[in-house]
Amino acid sequence: MSSVKLLLPPEVLEELDLPYEGVRDVSAVTLAIEGISVAANLATLATLQPQVGALVAAIRNWRLRDPRPSVTLTVKGPGLDMKLDLPRNVSRAQLLDQLRPLFDDDGGS
């Protein structure tokens, strides 16, 4: 099971309200939004998968409030290296589609 280290704006993590789970696996995927103050949380992909809709909604809500024209969400991990442009009006469907590789059957590895 892979872990996910979320480096996202504090308000995104607060809205998501992930439960804490200890992580035993050393393989990790990192989601980070560049160029902002971030807060970190650690969860497993299995923990995050049922909440992916809430994660997408929290990121979209934050982007709607953020005045910059664009920011970049970086996703890195075993077998993953993605940079996603997040315009202010990014849709939930776009985010879900772009993050789909994280939640494929192989857990993104």
mmCIF file of N, CA, C and O in Angstrom:
data_model
loop_
_atom_site.group_PDB
_atom_site.id
_atom_site.type_symbol
_atom_site.label_atom_id
_atom_site.label_comp_id
_atom_site.label_asym_id
_atom_site.label_seq_id
_atom_site.Cartn_x
_atom_site.Cartn_y
_atom_site.Cartn_z
ATOM 1 N N MET A 1 0.848 -1.170 0.000
ATOM 2 C CA MET A 1 0.000 0.000 0.000
ATOM 3 C C MET A 1 0.896 1.235 0.000
ATOM 4 O O MET A 1 1.809 1.339 0.787
ATOM 5 N N SER A 2 0.651 2.161 -0.914
ATOM 6 C CA SER A 2 1.431 3.388 -1.000
ATOM 7 C C SER A 2 0.848 4.455 -0.095
ATOM 8 O O SER A 2 -0.351 4.496 0.144
ATOM 9 N N SER A 3 1.718 5.300 0.398
ATOM 10 C CA SER A 3 1.247 6.431 1.188
ATOM 11 C C SER A 3 1.222 7.669 0.312
ATOM 12 O O SER A 3 1.884 7.732 -0.720
ATOM 13 N N VAL A 4 0.437 8.641 0.716
ATOM 14 C CA VAL A 4 0.327 9.905 0.005
ATOM 15 C C VAL A 4 0.692 11.005 0.978
ATOM 16 O O VAL A 4 0.119 11.097 2.062
ATOM 17 N N LYS A 5 1.663 11.811 0.617
ATOM 18 C CA LYS A 5 2.004 12.985 1.416
ATOM 19 C C LYS A 5 1.377 14.169 0.702
ATOM 20 O O LYS A 5 1.709 14.472 -0.437
ATOM 21 N N LEU A 6 0.440 14.820 1.353
ATOM 22 C CA LEU A 6 -0.267 15.943 0.763
ATOM 23 C C LEU A 6 0.384 17.245 1.218
ATOM 24 O O LEU A 6 0.428 17.530 2.402
ATOM 25 N N LEU A 7 0.895 18.003 0.282
ATOM 26 C CA LEU A 7 1.435 19.326 0.558
ATOM 27 C C LEU A 7 0.507 20.312 -0.132
ATOM 28 O O LEU A 7 0.691 20.662 -1.292
ATOM 29 N N LEU A 8 -0.514 20.685 0.580
ATOM 30 C CA LEU A 8 -1.594 21.495 0.028
ATOM 31 C C LEU A 8 -1.853 22.683 0.933
ATOM 32 O O LEU A 8 -1.411 22.702 2.086
ATOM 33 N N PRO A 9 -2.585 23.685 0.462
ATOM 34 C CA PRO A 9 -2.933 24.815 1.323
ATOM 35 C C PRO A 9 -3.655 24.316 2.570
ATOM 36 O O PRO A 9 -4.450 23.375 2.495
ATOM 37 N N PRO A 10 -3.372 24.922 3.729
ATOM 38 C CA PRO A 10 -4.016 24.476 4.969
ATOM 39 C C PRO A 10 -5.534 24.405 4.868
ATOM 40 O O PRO A 10 -6.148 23.478 5.399
ATOM 41 N N GLU A 11 -6.155 25.351 4.156
ATOM 42 C CA GLU A 11 -7.615 25.334 4.069
ATOM 43 C C GLU A 11 -8.137 24.127 3.290
ATOM 44 O O GLU A 11 -9.236 23.652 3.543
ATOM 45 N N VAL A 12 -7.337 23.596 2.344
ATOM 46 C CA VAL A 12 -7.741 22.388 1.623
ATOM 47 C C VAL A 12 -7.731 21.200 2.580
ATOM 48 O O VAL A 12 -8.674 20.417 2.628
ATOM 49 N N LEU A 13 -6.653 21.084 3.371
ATOM 50 C CA LEU A 13 -6.564 19.968 4.315
ATOM 51 C C LEU A 13 -7.633 20.069 5.405
ATOM 52 O O LEU A 13 -8.180 19.056 5.834
ATOM 53 N N GLU A 14 -7.934 21.294 5.846
ATOM 54 C CA GLU A 14 -8.988 21.467 6.851
ATOM 55 C C GLU A 14 -10.344 21.030 6.300
ATOM 56 O O GLU A 14 -11.116 20.366 6.981
ATOM 57 N N GLU A 15 -10.625 21.408 5.065
ATOM 58 C CA GLU A 15 -11.904 21.033 4.452
ATOM 59 C C GLU A 15 -11.978 19.524 4.241
ATOM 60 O O GLU A 15 -13.026 18.906 4.416
ATOM 61 N N LEU A 16 -10.850 18.916 3.898
ATOM 62 C CA LEU A 16 -10.812 17.481 3.647
ATOM 63 C C LEU A 16 -10.927 16.678 4.938
ATOM 64 O O LEU A 16 -11.558 15.630 4.967
ATOM 65 N N ASP A 17 -10.308 17.161 6.026
ATOM 66 C CA ASP A 17 -10.386 16.522 7.340
ATOM 67 C C ASP A 17 -10.088 15.026 7.272
ATOM 68 O O ASP A 17 -10.891 14.193 7.653
ATOM 69 N N LEU A 18 -8.882 14.694 6.775
ATOM 70 C CA LEU A 18 -8.474 13.295 6.667
ATOM 71 C C LEU A 18 -8.224 12.686 8.030
ATOM 72 O O LEU A 18 -7.634 13.322 8.898
ATOM 73 N N PRO A 19 -8.629 11.449 8.216
ATOM 74 C CA PRO A 19 -8.267 10.759 9.458
ATOM 75 C C PRO A 19 -6.790 10.403 9.419
ATOM 76 O O PRO A 19 -6.249 10.117 8.350
ATOM 77 N N TYR A 20 -6.132 10.441 10.551
ATOM 78 C CA TYR A 20 -4.722 10.065 10.596
ATOM 79 C C TYR A 20 -4.622 8.555 10.597
ATOM 80 O O TYR A 20 -5.333 7.872 11.297
ATOM 81 N N GLU A 21 -3.718 8.044 9.786
ATOM 82 C CA GLU A 21 -3.411 6.616 9.789
ATOM 83 C C GLU A 21 -1.907 6.475 9.771
ATOM 84 O O GLU A 21 -1.227 7.155 9.015
ATOM 85 N N GLY A 22 -1.378 5.586 10.590
ATOM 86 C CA GLY A 22 0.047 5.292 10.523
ATOM 87 C C GLY A 22 0.356 4.634 9.195
ATOM 88 O O GLY A 22 -0.450 3.908 8.639
ATOM 89 N N VAL A 23 1.524 4.884 8.678
ATOM 90 C CA VAL A 23 1.917 4.331 7.394
ATOM 91 C C VAL A 23 3.145 3.460 7.586
ATOM 92 O O VAL A 23 4.135 3.911 8.142
ATOM 93 N N ARG A 24 3.059 2.233 7.126
ATOM 94 C CA ARG A 24 4.183 1.303 7.270
ATOM 95 C C ARG A 24 4.983 1.189 5.990
ATOM 96 O O ARG A 24 6.123 0.773 6.005
ATOM 97 N N ASP A 25 4.386 1.499 4.868
ATOM 98 C CA ASP A 25 5.037 1.352 3.576
ATOM 99 C C ASP A 25 5.948 2.543 3.313
ATOM 100 O O ASP A 25 5.601 3.675 3.603
ATOM 101 N N VAL A 26 7.136 2.272 2.771
ATOM 102 C CA VAL A 26 8.063 3.366 2.496
ATOM 103 C C VAL A 26 7.818 4.023 1.133
ATOM 104 O O VAL A 26 8.309 5.105 0.890
ATOM 105 N N SER A 27 7.076 3.364 0.237
ATOM 106 C CA SER A 27 6.814 3.986 -1.055
ATOM 107 C C SER A 27 5.762 5.073 -0.857
ATOM 108 O O SER A 27 4.799 4.892 -0.134
ATOM 109 N N ALA A 28 5.982 6.203 -1.493
ATOM 110 C CA ALA A 28 5.071 7.329 -1.268
ATOM 111 C C ALA A 28 4.828 8.083 -2.563
ATOM 112 O O ALA A 28 5.656 8.117 -3.452
ATOM 113 N N VAL A 29 3.669 8.693 -2.616
ATOM 114 C CA VAL A 29 3.304 9.608 -3.684
ATOM 115 C C VAL A 29 3.125 10.963 -3.019
ATOM 116 O O VAL A 29 2.521 11.059 -1.954
ATOM 117 N N THR A 30 3.666 12.008 -3.601
ATOM 118 C CA THR A 30 3.532 13.345 -3.038
ATOM 119 C C THR A 30 2.692 14.210 -3.964
ATOM 120 O O THR A 30 2.946 14.273 -5.154
ATOM 121 N N LEU A 31 1.652 14.844 -3.397
ATOM 122 C CA LEU A 31 0.858 15.839 -4.115
ATOM 123 C C LEU A 31 1.236 17.191 -3.539
ATOM 124 O O LEU A 31 1.106 17.400 -2.337
ATOM 125 N N ALA A 32 1.715 18.103 -4.359
ATOM 126 C CA ALA A 32 2.131 19.407 -3.864
ATOM 127 C C ALA A 32 1.689 20.499 -4.814
ATOM 128 O O ALA A 32 1.794 20.350 -6.022
ATOM 129 N N ILE A 33 1.169 21.573 -4.260
ATOM 130 C CA ILE A 33 0.867 22.755 -5.064
ATOM 131 C C ILE A 33 2.036 23.713 -4.872
ATOM 132 O O ILE A 33 2.370 24.073 -3.748
ATOM 133 N N GLU A 34 2.677 24.069 -5.983
ATOM 134 C CA GLU A 34 3.887 24.885 -5.932
ATOM 135 C C GLU A 34 3.576 26.355 -5.680
ATOM 136 O O GLU A 34 2.549 26.871 -6.095
ATOM 137 N N GLY A 35 4.501 27.018 -5.005
ATOM 138 C CA GLY A 35 4.445 28.458 -4.864
ATOM 139 C C GLY A 35 3.477 28.974 -3.826
ATOM 140 O O GLY A 35 3.063 30.129 -3.888
ATOM 141 N N ILE A 36 3.068 28.149 -2.860
ATOM 142 C CA ILE A 36 2.143 28.602 -1.823
ATOM 143 C C ILE A 36 2.613 28.091 -0.476
ATOM 144 O O ILE A 36 3.444 27.195 -0.392
ATOM 145 N N SER A 37 2.098 28.656 0.586
ATOM 146 C CA SER A 37 2.332 28.102 1.908
ATOM 147 C C SER A 37 1.524 26.812 1.991
ATOM 148 O O SER A 37 0.360 26.780 1.603
ATOM 149 N N VAL A 38 2.165 25.759 2.481
ATOM 150 C CA VAL A 38 1.490 24.469 2.480
ATOM 151 C C VAL A 38 1.423 23.872 3.873
ATOM 152 O O VAL A 38 2.182 24.238 4.762
ATOM 153 N N ALA A 39 0.506 22.967 4.047
ATOM 154 C CA ALA A 39 0.421 22.135 5.234
ATOM 155 C C ALA A 39 0.541 20.698 4.746
ATOM 156 O O ALA A 39 0.165 20.387 3.621
ATOM 157 N N ALA A 40 1.083 19.839 5.580
ATOM 158 C CA ALA A 40 1.287 18.459 5.160
ATOM 159 C C ALA A 40 0.412 17.519 5.967
ATOM 160 O O ALA A 40 0.174 17.734 7.144
ATOM 161 N N ASN A 41 -0.043 16.509 5.299
ATOM 162 C CA ASN A 41 -0.784 15.432 5.934
ATOM 163 C C ASN A 41 -0.313 14.153 5.270
ATOM 164 O O ASN A 41 0.107 14.162 4.119
ATOM 165 N N LEU A 42 -0.387 13.065 5.987
ATOM 166 C CA LEU A 42 0.034 11.783 5.454
ATOM 167 C C LEU A 42 -1.135 10.817 5.551
ATOM 168 O O LEU A 42 -1.794 10.734 6.584
ATOM 169 N N ALA A 43 -1.421 10.140 4.473
ATOM 170 C CA ALA A 43 -2.512 9.166 4.447
ATOM 171 C C ALA A 43 -2.109 8.067 3.484
ATOM 172 O O ALA A 43 -1.150 8.200 2.732
ATOM 173 N N THR A 44 -2.834 6.994 3.496
ATOM 174 C CA THR A 44 -2.606 5.952 2.494
ATOM 175 C C THR A 44 -3.539 6.201 1.323
ATOM 176 O O THR A 44 -4.577 6.854 1.462
ATOM 177 N N LEU A 45 -3.159 5.675 0.170
ATOM 178 C CA LEU A 45 -4.049 5.799 -0.992
ATOM 179 C C LEU A 45 -5.380 5.124 -0.714
ATOM 180 O O LEU A 45 -6.424 5.609 -1.132
ATOM 181 N N ALA A 46 -5.350 4.030 0.043
ATOM 182 C CA ALA A 46 -6.603 3.339 0.379
ATOM 183 C C ALA A 46 -7.501 4.227 1.235
ATOM 184 O O ALA A 46 -8.723 4.212 1.089
ATOM 185 N N THR A 47 -6.903 5.022 2.134
ATOM 186 C CA THR A 47 -7.674 5.942 2.964
ATOM 187 C C THR A 47 -8.215 7.089 2.128
ATOM 188 O O THR A 47 -9.341 7.536 2.314
ATOM 189 N N LEU A 48 -7.398 7.566 1.201
ATOM 190 C CA LEU A 48 -7.769 8.730 0.406
ATOM 191 C C LEU A 48 -8.785 8.401 -0.690
ATOM 192 O O LEU A 48 -9.625 9.232 -1.017
ATOM 193 N N GLN A 49 -8.743 7.189 -1.230
ATOM 194 C CA GLN A 49 -9.604 6.863 -2.369
ATOM 195 C C GLN A 49 -11.084 7.140 -2.119
ATOM 196 O O GLN A 49 -11.735 7.756 -2.962
ATOM 197 N N PRO A 50 -11.659 6.746 -0.972
ATOM 198 C CA PRO A 50 -13.086 7.051 -0.771
ATOM 199 C C PRO A 50 -13.350 8.550 -0.640
ATOM 200 O O PRO A 50 -14.488 8.987 -0.765
ATOM 201 N N GLN A 51 -12.311 9.331 -0.378
ATOM 202 C CA GLN A 51 -12.480 10.768 -0.193
ATOM 203 C C GLN A 51 -11.982 11.573 -1.384
ATOM 204 O O GLN A 51 -11.834 12.789 -1.295
ATOM 205 N N VAL A 52 -11.712 10.914 -2.511
ATOM 206 C CA VAL A 52 -11.168 11.634 -3.658
ATOM 207 C C VAL A 52 -12.122 12.728 -4.129
ATOM 208 O O VAL A 52 -11.685 13.805 -4.524
ATOM 209 N N GLY A 53 -13.423 12.493 -4.054
ATOM 210 C CA GLY A 53 -14.390 13.534 -4.426
ATOM 211 C C GLY A 53 -14.276 14.746 -3.523
ATOM 212 O O GLY A 53 -14.330 15.895 -3.989
ATOM 213 N N ALA A 54 -14.087 14.498 -2.227
ATOM 214 C CA ALA A 54 -13.920 15.597 -1.274
ATOM 215 C C ALA A 54 -12.595 16.326 -1.509
ATOM 216 O O ALA A 54 -12.528 17.550 -1.397
ATOM 217 N N LEU A 55 -11.541 15.591 -1.847
ATOM 218 C CA LEU A 55 -10.240 16.208 -2.149
ATOM 219 C C LEU A 55 -10.360 17.134 -3.350
ATOM 220 O O LEU A 55 -9.904 18.278 -3.317
ATOM 221 N N VAL A 56 -10.996 16.641 -4.403
ATOM 222 C CA VAL A 56 -11.177 17.432 -5.621
ATOM 223 C C VAL A 56 -12.013 18.673 -5.325
ATOM 224 O O VAL A 56 -11.686 19.779 -5.765
ATOM 225 N N ALA A 57 -13.085 18.521 -4.560
ATOM 226 C CA ALA A 57 -13.929 19.663 -4.216
ATOM 227 C C ALA A 57 -13.157 20.680 -3.385
ATOM 228 O O ALA A 57 -13.269 21.893 -3.612
ATOM 229 N N ALA A 58 -12.346 20.206 -2.438
ATOM 230 C CA ALA A 58 -11.566 21.118 -1.588
ATOM 231 C C ALA A 58 -10.533 21.890 -2.406
ATOM 232 O O ALA A 58 -10.357 23.095 -2.216
ATOM 233 N N ILE A 59 -9.862 21.208 -3.335
ATOM 234 C CA ILE A 59 -8.880 21.898 -4.194
ATOM 235 C C ILE A 59 -9.593 22.912 -5.077
ATOM 236 O O ILE A 59 -9.148 24.052 -5.217
ATOM 237 N N ARG A 60 -10.713 22.528 -5.669
ATOM 238 C CA ARG A 60 -11.457 23.450 -6.538
ATOM 239 C C ARG A 60 -11.962 24.664 -5.754
ATOM 240 O O ARG A 60 -11.829 25.801 -6.212
ATOM 241 N N ASN A 61 -12.508 24.442 -4.570
ATOM 242 C CA ASN A 61 -12.988 25.561 -3.752
ATOM 243 C C ASN A 61 -11.851 26.515 -3.411
ATOM 244 O O ASN A 61 -12.021 27.741 -3.449
ATOM 245 N N TRP A 62 -10.692 25.957 -3.076
ATOM 246 C CA TRP A 62 -9.534 26.804 -2.778
ATOM 247 C C TRP A 62 -9.117 27.601 -4.012
ATOM 248 O O TRP A 62 -8.849 28.795 -3.921
ATOM 249 N N ARG A 63 -9.085 26.948 -5.196
ATOM 250 C CA ARG A 63 -8.677 27.637 -6.427
ATOM 251 C C ARG A 63 -9.638 28.776 -6.768
ATOM 252 O O ARG A 63 -9.228 29.812 -7.264
ATOM 253 N N LEU A 64 -10.919 28.594 -6.525
ATOM 254 C CA LEU A 64 -11.884 29.655 -6.812
ATOM 255 C C LEU A 64 -11.622 30.891 -5.959
ATOM 256 O O LEU A 64 -11.887 32.017 -6.388
ATOM 257 N N ARG A 65 -11.077 30.696 -4.749
ATOM 258 C CA ARG A 65 -10.778 31.822 -3.858
ATOM 259 C C ARG A 65 -9.392 32.419 -4.110
ATOM 260 O O ARG A 65 -9.149 33.568 -3.762
ATOM 261 N N ASP A 66 -8.483 31.656 -4.687
ATOM 262 C CA ASP A 66 -7.106 32.109 -4.909
ATOM 263 C C ASP A 66 -7.065 33.027 -6.131
ATOM 264 O O ASP A 66 -7.563 32.651 -7.191
ATOM 265 N N PRO A 67 -6.481 34.233 -6.008
ATOM 266 C CA PRO A 67 -6.553 35.201 -7.105
ATOM 267 C C PRO A 67 -5.600 34.943 -8.271
ATOM 268 O O PRO A 67 -5.770 35.535 -9.326
ATOM 269 N N ARG A 68 -4.609 34.086 -8.113
ATOM 270 C CA ARG A 68 -3.644 33.888 -9.204
ATOM 271 C C ARG A 68 -4.307 33.220 -10.407
ATOM 272 O O ARG A 68 -5.199 32.385 -10.248
ATOM 273 N N PRO A 69 -3.867 33.578 -11.615
ATOM 274 C CA PRO A 69 -4.486 33.009 -12.810
ATOM 275 C C PRO A 69 -4.258 31.499 -12.941
ATOM 276 O O PRO A 69 -5.084 30.795 -13.505
ATOM 277 N N SER A 70 -3.136 31.000 -12.405
ATOM 278 C CA SER A 70 -2.841 29.578 -12.530
ATOM 279 C C SER A 70 -1.851 29.162 -11.453
ATOM 280 O O SER A 70 -1.004 29.952 -11.042
ATOM 281 N N VAL A 71 -1.981 27.946 -10.975
ATOM 282 C CA VAL A 71 -0.990 27.328 -10.099
ATOM 283 C C VAL A 71 -0.760 25.906 -10.598
ATOM 284 O O VAL A 71 -1.552 25.387 -11.396
ATOM 285 N N THR A 72 0.311 25.286 -10.144
ATOM 286 C CA THR A 72 0.655 23.947 -10.597
ATOM 287 C C THR A 72 0.550 22.958 -9.456
ATOM 288 O O THR A 72 1.116 23.172 -8.385
ATOM 289 N N LEU A 73 -0.172 21.871 -9.690
ATOM 290 C CA LEU A 73 -0.226 20.751 -8.764
ATOM 291 C C LEU A 73 0.753 19.715 -9.289
ATOM 292 O O LEU A 73 0.663 19.293 -10.439
ATOM 293 N N THR A 74 1.722 19.347 -8.454
ATOM 294 C CA THR A 74 2.723 18.357 -8.829
ATOM 295 C C THR A 74 2.404 17.052 -8.119
ATOM 296 O O THR A 74 2.147 17.044 -6.925
ATOM 297 N N VAL A 75 2.428 15.959 -8.867
ATOM 298 C CA VAL A 75 2.201 14.633 -8.301
ATOM 299 C C VAL A 75 3.418 13.788 -8.662
ATOM 300 O O VAL A 75 3.709 13.578 -9.833
ATOM 301 N N LYS A 76 4.144 13.338 -7.625
ATOM 302 C CA LYS A 76 5.333 12.530 -7.860
ATOM 303 C C LYS A 76 5.302 11.313 -6.973
ATOM 304 O O LYS A 76 4.854 11.375 -5.832
ATOM 305 N N GLY A 77 5.779 10.226 -7.506
ATOM 306 C CA GLY A 77 5.856 8.992 -6.745
ATOM 307 C C GLY A 77 6.350 7.872 -7.631
ATOM 308 O O GLY A 77 6.722 8.104 -8.788
ATOM 309 N N PRO A 78 6.333 6.654 -7.117
ATOM 310 C CA PRO A 78 6.773 5.510 -7.924
ATOM 311 C C PRO A 78 5.950 5.402 -9.208
ATOM 312 O O PRO A 78 4.741 5.220 -9.156
ATOM 313 N N GLY A 79 6.592 5.595 -10.344
ATOM 314 C CA GLY A 79 5.904 5.504 -11.623
ATOM 315 C C GLY A 79 5.053 6.703 -11.983
ATOM 316 O O GLY A 79 4.345 6.673 -12.976
ATOM 317 N N LEU A 80 5.094 7.778 -11.192
ATOM 318 C CA LEU A 80 4.293 8.978 -11.450
ATOM 319 C C LEU A 80 5.156 10.226 -11.418
ATOM 320 O O LEU A 80 5.985 10.387 -10.536
ATOM 321 N N ASP A 81 4.961 11.083 -12.383
ATOM 322 C CA ASP A 81 5.584 12.404 -12.391
ATOM 323 C C ASP A 81 4.690 13.298 -13.245
ATOM 324 O O ASP A 81 4.840 13.369 -14.452
ATOM 325 N N MET A 82 3.721 13.930 -12.581
ATOM 326 C CA MET A 82 2.735 14.737 -13.303
ATOM 327 C C MET A 82 2.766 16.169 -12.795
ATOM 328 O O MET A 82 2.973 16.403 -11.615
ATOM 329 N N LYS A 83 2.572 17.095 -13.699
ATOM 330 C CA LYS A 83 2.384 18.501 -13.352
ATOM 331 C C LYS A 83 1.056 18.919 -13.960
ATOM 332 O O LYS A 83 0.869 18.823 -15.163
ATOM 333 N N LEU A 84 0.146 19.351 -13.101
ATOM 334 C CA LEU A 84 -1.193 19.703 -13.544
ATOM 335 C C LEU A 84 -1.416 21.193 -13.359
ATOM 336 O O LEU A 84 -1.295 21.711 -12.250
ATOM 337 N N ASP A 85 -1.754 21.869 -14.447
ATOM 338 C CA ASP A 85 -2.086 23.280 -14.385
ATOM 339 C C ASP A 85 -3.484 23.416 -13.802
ATOM 340 O O ASP A 85 -4.418 22.751 -14.245
ATOM 341 N N LEU A 86 -3.606 24.257 -12.775
ATOM 342 C CA LEU A 86 -4.908 24.479 -12.152
ATOM 343 C C LEU A 86 -5.356 25.918 -12.387
ATOM 344 O O LEU A 86 -5.020 26.820 -11.624
ATOM 345 N N PRO A 87 -6.127 26.163 -13.453
ATOM 346 C CA PRO A 87 -6.668 27.501 -13.642
ATOM 347 C C PRO A 87 -7.692 27.778 -12.547
ATOM 348 O O PRO A 87 -8.165 26.859 -11.872
ATOM 349 N N ARG A 88 -8.039 29.027 -12.369
ATOM 350 C CA ARG A 88 -8.995 29.381 -11.305
ATOM 351 C C ARG A 88 -10.322 28.661 -11.479
ATOM 352 O O ARG A 88 -10.977 28.327 -10.504
ATOM 353 N N ASN A 89 -10.731 28.414 -12.699
ATOM 354 C CA ASN A 89 -12.038 27.801 -12.936
ATOM 355 C C ASN A 89 -11.937 26.298 -13.215
ATOM 356 O O ASN A 89 -12.802 25.737 -13.869
ATOM 357 N N VAL A 90 -10.896 25.643 -12.691
ATOM 358 C CA VAL A 90 -10.742 24.205 -12.927
ATOM 359 C C VAL A 90 -11.994 23.476 -12.429
ATOM 360 O O VAL A 90 -12.547 23.792 -11.386
ATOM 361 N N SER A 91 -12.467 22.543 -13.227
ATOM 362 C CA SER A 91 -13.689 21.826 -12.850
ATOM 363 C C SER A 91 -13.350 20.568 -12.053
ATOM 364 O O SER A 91 -12.242 20.043 -12.127
ATOM 365 N N ARG A 92 -14.337 20.096 -11.317
ATOM 366 C CA ARG A 92 -14.162 18.844 -10.572
ATOM 367 C C ARG A 92 -13.861 17.699 -11.531
ATOM 368 O O ARG A 92 -13.034 16.840 -11.248
ATOM 369 N N ALA A 93 -14.553 17.683 -12.656
ATOM 370 C CA ALA A 93 -14.353 16.604 -13.634
ATOM 371 C C ALA A 93 -12.919 16.599 -14.159
ATOM 372 O O ALA A 93 -12.315 15.529 -14.305
ATOM 373 N N GLN A 94 -12.369 17.789 -14.445
ATOM 374 C CA GLN A 94 -10.988 17.872 -14.912
ATOM 375 C C GLN A 94 -10.033 17.329 -13.856
ATOM 376 O O GLN A 94 -9.136 16.548 -14.168
ATOM 377 N N LEU A 95 -10.217 17.738 -12.613
ATOM 378 C CA LEU A 95 -9.341 17.273 -11.537
ATOM 379 C C LEU A 95 -9.449 15.766 -11.334
ATOM 380 O O LEU A 95 -8.435 15.082 -11.192
ATOM 381 N N LEU A 96 -10.673 15.254 -11.318
ATOM 382 C CA LEU A 96 -10.852 13.803 -11.158
ATOM 383 C C LEU A 96 -10.141 13.038 -12.269
ATOM 384 O O LEU A 96 -9.465 12.038 -12.016
ATOM 385 N N ASP A 97 -10.301 13.503 -13.498
ATOM 386 C CA ASP A 97 -9.673 12.841 -14.634
ATOM 387 C C ASP A 97 -8.151 12.887 -14.520
ATOM 388 O O ASP A 97 -7.473 11.897 -14.774
ATOM 389 N N GLN A 98 -7.603 14.047 -14.127
ATOM 390 C CA GLN A 98 -6.158 14.196 -14.040
ATOM 391 C C GLN A 98 -5.554 13.384 -12.892
ATOM 392 O O GLN A 98 -4.420 12.932 -12.984
ATOM 393 N N LEU A 99 -6.306 13.192 -11.815
ATOM 394 C CA LEU A 99 -5.796 12.438 -10.670
ATOM 395 C C LEU A 99 -6.097 10.940 -10.752
ATOM 396 O O LEU A 99 -5.646 10.168 -9.913
ATOM 397 N N ARG A 100 -6.812 10.521 -11.763
ATOM 398 C CA ARG A 100 -7.198 9.112 -11.912
ATOM 399 C C ARG A 100 -6.018 8.136 -11.822
ATOM 400 O O ARG A 100 -6.152 7.067 -11.206
ATOM 401 N N PRO A 101 -4.839 8.438 -12.382
ATOM 402 C CA PRO A 101 -3.723 7.478 -12.284
ATOM 403 C C PRO A 101 -3.341 7.113 -10.841
ATOM 404 O O PRO A 101 -2.818 6.035 -10.600
ATOM 405 N N LEU A 102 -3.607 7.987 -9.893
ATOM 406 C CA LEU A 102 -3.307 7.669 -8.498
ATOM 407 C C LEU A 102 -4.156 6.522 -7.977
ATOM 408 O O LEU A 102 -3.738 5.793 -7.079
ATOM 409 N N PHE A 103 -5.355 6.394 -8.492
ATOM 410 C CA PHE A 103 -6.321 5.466 -7.921
ATOM 411 C C PHE A 103 -6.615 4.279 -8.833
ATOM 412 O O PHE A 103 -7.591 3.577 -8.630
ATOM 413 N N ASP A 104 -5.734 4.053 -9.826
ATOM 414 C CA ASP A 104 -5.869 2.847 -10.628
ATOM 415 C C ASP A 104 -5.632 1.641 -9.744
ATOM 416 O O ASP A 104 -5.093 1.754 -8.646
ATOM 417 N N ASP A 105 -5.974 0.475 -10.217
ATOM 418 C CA ASP A 105 -5.877 -0.753 -9.426
ATOM 419 C C ASP A 105 -4.499 -0.988 -8.830
ATOM 420 O O ASP A 105 -4.361 -1.582 -7.780
ATOM 421 N N ASP A 106 -3.440 -0.530 -9.490
ATOM 422 C CA ASP A 106 -2.094 -0.777 -8.959
ATOM 423 C C ASP A 106 -1.680 0.260 -7.931
ATOM 424 O O ASP A 106 -0.553 0.249 -7.453
ATOM 425 N N GLY A 107 -2.558 1.180 -7.554
ATOM 426 C CA GLY A 107 -2.264 2.165 -6.512
ATOM 427 C C GLY A 107 -1.280 3.222 -6.931
ATOM 428 O O GLY A 107 -0.631 3.842 -6.101
ATOM 429 N N GLY A 108 -1.111 3.436 -8.243
ATOM 430 C CA GLY A 108 -0.223 4.465 -8.710
ATOM 431 C C GLY A 108 1.216 4.038 -8.797
ATOM 432 O O GLY A 108 2.080 4.818 -9.084
ATOM 433 N N SER A 109 1.526 2.768 -8.509
ATOM 434 C CA SER A 109 2.915 2.325 -8.623
ATOM 435 C C SER A 109 3.142 1.549 -9.877
ATOM 436 O O SER A 109 2.274 1.098 -10.508
#
